[in-house]
Short mmCIF file of C-alpha atoms in Angstrom, two decimals:
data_model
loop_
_atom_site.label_atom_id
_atom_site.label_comp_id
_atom_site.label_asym_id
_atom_site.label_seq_id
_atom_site.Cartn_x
_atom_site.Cartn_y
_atom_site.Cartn_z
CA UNK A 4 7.08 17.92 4.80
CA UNK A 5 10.61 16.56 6.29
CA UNK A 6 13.85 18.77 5.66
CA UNK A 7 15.35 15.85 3.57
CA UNK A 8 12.20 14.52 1.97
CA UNK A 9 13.11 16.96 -1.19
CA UNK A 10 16.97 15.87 -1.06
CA UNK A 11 15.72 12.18 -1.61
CA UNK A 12 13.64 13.35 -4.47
CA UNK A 13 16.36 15.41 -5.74
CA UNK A 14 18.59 12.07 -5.94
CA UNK A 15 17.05 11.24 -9.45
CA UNK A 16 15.68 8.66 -11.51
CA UNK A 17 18.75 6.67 -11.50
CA UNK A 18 19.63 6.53 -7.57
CA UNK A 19 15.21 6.28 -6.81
CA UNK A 20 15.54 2.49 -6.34
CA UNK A 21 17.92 2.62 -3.36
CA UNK A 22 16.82 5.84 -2.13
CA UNK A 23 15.58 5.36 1.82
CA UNK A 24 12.50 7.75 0.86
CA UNK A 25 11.45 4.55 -1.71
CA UNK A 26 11.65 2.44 0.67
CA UNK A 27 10.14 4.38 3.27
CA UNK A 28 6.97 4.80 0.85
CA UNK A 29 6.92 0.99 0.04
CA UNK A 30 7.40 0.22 3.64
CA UNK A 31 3.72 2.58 4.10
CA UNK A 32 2.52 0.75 1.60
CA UNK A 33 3.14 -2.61 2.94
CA UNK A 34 2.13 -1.40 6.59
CA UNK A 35 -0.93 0.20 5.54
CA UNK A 36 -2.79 -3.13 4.40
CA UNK A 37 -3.39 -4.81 7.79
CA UNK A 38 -4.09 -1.49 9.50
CA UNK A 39 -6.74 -1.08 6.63
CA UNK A 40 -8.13 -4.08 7.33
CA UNK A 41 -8.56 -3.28 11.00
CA UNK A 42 -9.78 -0.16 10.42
CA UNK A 43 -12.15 -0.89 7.65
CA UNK A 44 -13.42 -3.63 10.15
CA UNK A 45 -13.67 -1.52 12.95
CA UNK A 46 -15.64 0.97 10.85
CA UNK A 47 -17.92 -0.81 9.10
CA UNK A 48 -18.93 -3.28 12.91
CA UNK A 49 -19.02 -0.37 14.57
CA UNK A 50 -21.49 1.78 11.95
CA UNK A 51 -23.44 -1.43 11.53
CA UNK A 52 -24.63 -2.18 15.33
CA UNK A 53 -25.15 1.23 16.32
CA UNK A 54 -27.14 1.89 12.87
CA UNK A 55 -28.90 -1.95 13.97
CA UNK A 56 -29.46 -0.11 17.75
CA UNK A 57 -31.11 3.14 16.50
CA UNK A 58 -34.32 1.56 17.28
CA UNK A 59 -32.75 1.69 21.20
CA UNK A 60 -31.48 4.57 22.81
CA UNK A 61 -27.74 2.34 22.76
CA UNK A 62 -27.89 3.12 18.96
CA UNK A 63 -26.64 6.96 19.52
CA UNK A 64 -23.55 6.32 22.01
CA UNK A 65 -22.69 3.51 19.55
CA UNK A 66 -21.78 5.64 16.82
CA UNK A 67 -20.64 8.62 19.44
CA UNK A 68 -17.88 6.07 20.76
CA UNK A 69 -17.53 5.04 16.15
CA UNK A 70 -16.78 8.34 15.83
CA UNK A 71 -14.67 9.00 18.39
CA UNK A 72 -12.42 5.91 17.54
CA UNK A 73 -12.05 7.02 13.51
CA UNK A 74 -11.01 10.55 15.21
CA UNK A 75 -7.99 9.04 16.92
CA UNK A 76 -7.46 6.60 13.94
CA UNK A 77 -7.12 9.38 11.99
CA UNK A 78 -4.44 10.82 14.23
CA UNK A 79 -2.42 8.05 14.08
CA UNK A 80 -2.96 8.22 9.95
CA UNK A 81 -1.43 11.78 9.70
CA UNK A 82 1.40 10.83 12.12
CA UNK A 83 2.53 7.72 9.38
CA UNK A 84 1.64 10.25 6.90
CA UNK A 85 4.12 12.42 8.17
CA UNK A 86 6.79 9.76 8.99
CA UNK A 87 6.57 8.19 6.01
CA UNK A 88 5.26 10.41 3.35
CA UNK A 89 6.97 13.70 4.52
CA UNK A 90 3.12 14.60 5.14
CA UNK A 91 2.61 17.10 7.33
CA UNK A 92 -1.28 17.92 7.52
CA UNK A 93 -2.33 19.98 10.67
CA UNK A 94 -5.54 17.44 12.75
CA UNK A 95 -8.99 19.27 13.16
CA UNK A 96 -10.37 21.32 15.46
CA UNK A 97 -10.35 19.73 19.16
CA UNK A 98 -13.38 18.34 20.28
CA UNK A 99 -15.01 20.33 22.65
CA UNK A 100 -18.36 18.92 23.29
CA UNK A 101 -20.94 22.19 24.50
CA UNK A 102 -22.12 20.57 27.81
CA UNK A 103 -21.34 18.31 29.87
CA UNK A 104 -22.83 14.69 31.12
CA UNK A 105 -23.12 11.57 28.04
CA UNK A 106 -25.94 13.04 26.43
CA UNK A 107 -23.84 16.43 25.49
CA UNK A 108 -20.36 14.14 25.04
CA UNK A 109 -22.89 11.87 22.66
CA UNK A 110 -24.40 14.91 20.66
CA UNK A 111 -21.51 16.51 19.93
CA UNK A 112 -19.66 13.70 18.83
CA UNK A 113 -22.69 12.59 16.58
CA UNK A 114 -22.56 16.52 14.72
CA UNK A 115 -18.19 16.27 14.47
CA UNK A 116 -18.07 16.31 10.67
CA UNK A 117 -14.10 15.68 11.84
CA UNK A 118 -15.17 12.64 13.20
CA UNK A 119 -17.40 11.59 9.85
CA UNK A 120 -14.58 12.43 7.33
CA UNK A 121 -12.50 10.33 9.07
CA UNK A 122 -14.93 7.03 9.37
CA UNK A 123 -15.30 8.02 5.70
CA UNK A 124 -11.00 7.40 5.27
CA UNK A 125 -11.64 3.82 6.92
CA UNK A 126 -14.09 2.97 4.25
CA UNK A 127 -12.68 4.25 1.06
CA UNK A 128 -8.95 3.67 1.48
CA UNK A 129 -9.34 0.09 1.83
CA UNK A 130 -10.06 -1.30 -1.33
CA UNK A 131 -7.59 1.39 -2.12
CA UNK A 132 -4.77 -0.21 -0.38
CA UNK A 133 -5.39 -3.67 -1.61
CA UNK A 134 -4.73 -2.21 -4.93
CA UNK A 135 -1.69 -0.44 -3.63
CA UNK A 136 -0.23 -3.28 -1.83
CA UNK A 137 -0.92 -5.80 -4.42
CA UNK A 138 1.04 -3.78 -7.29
CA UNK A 139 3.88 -2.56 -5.10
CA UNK A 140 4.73 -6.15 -4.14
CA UNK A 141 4.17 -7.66 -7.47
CA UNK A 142 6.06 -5.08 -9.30
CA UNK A 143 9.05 -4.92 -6.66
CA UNK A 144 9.61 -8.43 -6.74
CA UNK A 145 9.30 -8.98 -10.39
CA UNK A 146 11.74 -6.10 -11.37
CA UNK A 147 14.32 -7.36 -8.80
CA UNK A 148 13.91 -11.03 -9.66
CA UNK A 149 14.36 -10.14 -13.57
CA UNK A 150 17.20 -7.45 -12.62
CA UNK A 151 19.43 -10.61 -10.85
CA UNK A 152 18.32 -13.04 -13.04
CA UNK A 153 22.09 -13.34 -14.03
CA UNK A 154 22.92 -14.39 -10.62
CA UNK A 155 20.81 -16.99 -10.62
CA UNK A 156 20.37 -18.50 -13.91
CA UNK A 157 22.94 -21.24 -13.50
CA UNK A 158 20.06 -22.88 -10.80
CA UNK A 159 17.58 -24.14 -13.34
CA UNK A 160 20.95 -26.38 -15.65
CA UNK A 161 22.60 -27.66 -12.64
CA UNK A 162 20.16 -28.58 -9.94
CA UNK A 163 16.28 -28.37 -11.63
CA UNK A 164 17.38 -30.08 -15.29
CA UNK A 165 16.42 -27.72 -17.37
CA UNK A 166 18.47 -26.03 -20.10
CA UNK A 167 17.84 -22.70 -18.94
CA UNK A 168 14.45 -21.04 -17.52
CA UNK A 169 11.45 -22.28 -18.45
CA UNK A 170 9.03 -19.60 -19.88
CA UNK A 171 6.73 -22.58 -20.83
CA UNK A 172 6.40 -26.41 -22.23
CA UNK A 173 3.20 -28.17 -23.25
CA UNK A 174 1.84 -30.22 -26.14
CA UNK A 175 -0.73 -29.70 -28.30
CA UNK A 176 -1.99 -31.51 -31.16
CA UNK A 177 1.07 -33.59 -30.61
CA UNK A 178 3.63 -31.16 -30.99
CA UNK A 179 5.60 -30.46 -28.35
CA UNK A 180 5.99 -26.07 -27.88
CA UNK A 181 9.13 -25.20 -25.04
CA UNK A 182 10.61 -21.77 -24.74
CA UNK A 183 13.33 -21.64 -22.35
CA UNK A 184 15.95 -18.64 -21.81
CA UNK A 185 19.83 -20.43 -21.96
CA UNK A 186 21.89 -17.64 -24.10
CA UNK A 187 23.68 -14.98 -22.39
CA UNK A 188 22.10 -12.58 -25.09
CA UNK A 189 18.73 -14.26 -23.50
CA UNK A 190 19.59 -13.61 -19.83
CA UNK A 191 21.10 -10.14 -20.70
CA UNK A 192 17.78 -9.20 -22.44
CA UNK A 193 15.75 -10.77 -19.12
CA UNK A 194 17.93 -8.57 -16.25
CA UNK A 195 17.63 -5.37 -18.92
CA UNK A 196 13.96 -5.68 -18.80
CA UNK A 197 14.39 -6.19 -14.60
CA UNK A 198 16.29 -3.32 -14.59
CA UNK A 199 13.72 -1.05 -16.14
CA UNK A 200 11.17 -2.17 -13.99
CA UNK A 201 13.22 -1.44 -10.90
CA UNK A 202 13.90 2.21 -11.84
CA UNK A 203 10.21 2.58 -12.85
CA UNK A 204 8.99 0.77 -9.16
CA UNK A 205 9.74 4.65 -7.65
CA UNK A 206 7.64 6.31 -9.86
CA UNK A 207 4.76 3.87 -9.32
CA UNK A 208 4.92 3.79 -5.56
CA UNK A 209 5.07 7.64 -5.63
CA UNK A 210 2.36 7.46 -7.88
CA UNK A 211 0.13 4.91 -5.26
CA UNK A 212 0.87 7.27 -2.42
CA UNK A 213 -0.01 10.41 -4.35
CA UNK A 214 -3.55 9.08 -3.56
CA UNK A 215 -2.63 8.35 0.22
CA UNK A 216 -1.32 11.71 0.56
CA UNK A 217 -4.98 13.61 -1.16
CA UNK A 218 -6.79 11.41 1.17
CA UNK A 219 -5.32 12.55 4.15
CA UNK A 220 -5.01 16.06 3.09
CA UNK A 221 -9.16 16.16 2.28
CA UNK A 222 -10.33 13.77 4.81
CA UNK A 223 -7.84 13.89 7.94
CA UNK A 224 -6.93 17.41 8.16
#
């Protein structure tokens, strides 16, 4: 863990929202989607043709070269781990394969249970971090869009032509149901709701990479 990681968390509920460590967790979050999707991709292709080539003698260096790759994908893992996350996991054992020439490089890298674990952190984190990504993004923009709603509110009279916000307008059975928000006691009650989501977005986010951090810890280090 980073010297200052513990002075961000120390700067309280109140301060969370602006604290860089927040943002340094939602910017892991946001990151770690695409790399997911590589990796999960990369994992899944690779495990798939040399499982398809076992029949061949190519099957075996297949997954030797699989493994290999998730090995140094889970390298670069801990290192955002520990940028990010204040993370600091120490990496496996070195590989040392016990002879030389392919056949000993492809045998030892086929019995690295390092090597497994971390194909295993391709597969399972990424539905993981769909999940994670989806919520942090929905959640951050809704609490900051309802927090500034005051700022803003004027848009919808002056340039859209509506009275205020629409929440919603239809009609049914012939009678016409609108809802929109034109009060100040109306826009008040919208930005206080914004602003509880925004101090609660830290706690989620923490909460999301709580997972990150296990998986590392159990399947990285």
């Amino acid at each position: 863990m980073r010297p200052h990681d513990g002075a961000e968390r120390s700067a309280g509920f109140w301060r969370a929202p602006f604290a860089a460590g927040t943002f340094r967790e939602i910017g892991h979050v946001l990151v770690s989607l695409p790399l997911a999707v590589a990796g999960f991709s990369f994992a899944v292709t690779g495990f798939a043709l040399g499982a398809g080539l076992l029949v061949t003698v190519v099957g075996l260096p297949v997954l030797a070269v699989l493994l290999a790759g998730a090995r140094g994908l889970g390298a670069a893992e801990r290192g955002r781990a520990r940028r990010a996350l204040g993370l600091a996991v120490a990496g496996p054992a070195a590989f040392e394969p016990s002879g030389r020439g392919w056949w000993a490089w492809t045998r030892a890298r086929l019995a690295d249970g390092a090597g497994w674990k971390a194909l295993l952190f391709q597969a399972v984190m990424f539905p993981w971090r769909v999940v994670s990504f989806v919520l942090t993004v929905t959640v951050f923009v809704t609490g900051w869009a309802l927090a500034l709603f005051p700022a803003y509110s004027w848009v919808f009279h002056r340039y859209v032509g509506w009275p205020g916000y629409r929440v919603y307008d239809y009609t049914s059975g012939g009678e016409r149901h609108q809802y929109y928000i034109t009060s100040p006691v109306q826009i008040a009650a919208v930005a206080l709701i914004g602003a509880v989501v925004v101090l609660l977005t830290p706690k989620l986010v923490r909460g999301l990479t709580n997972v990150d951090r296990s998986a590392v810890r159990s399947l990285l280090g």
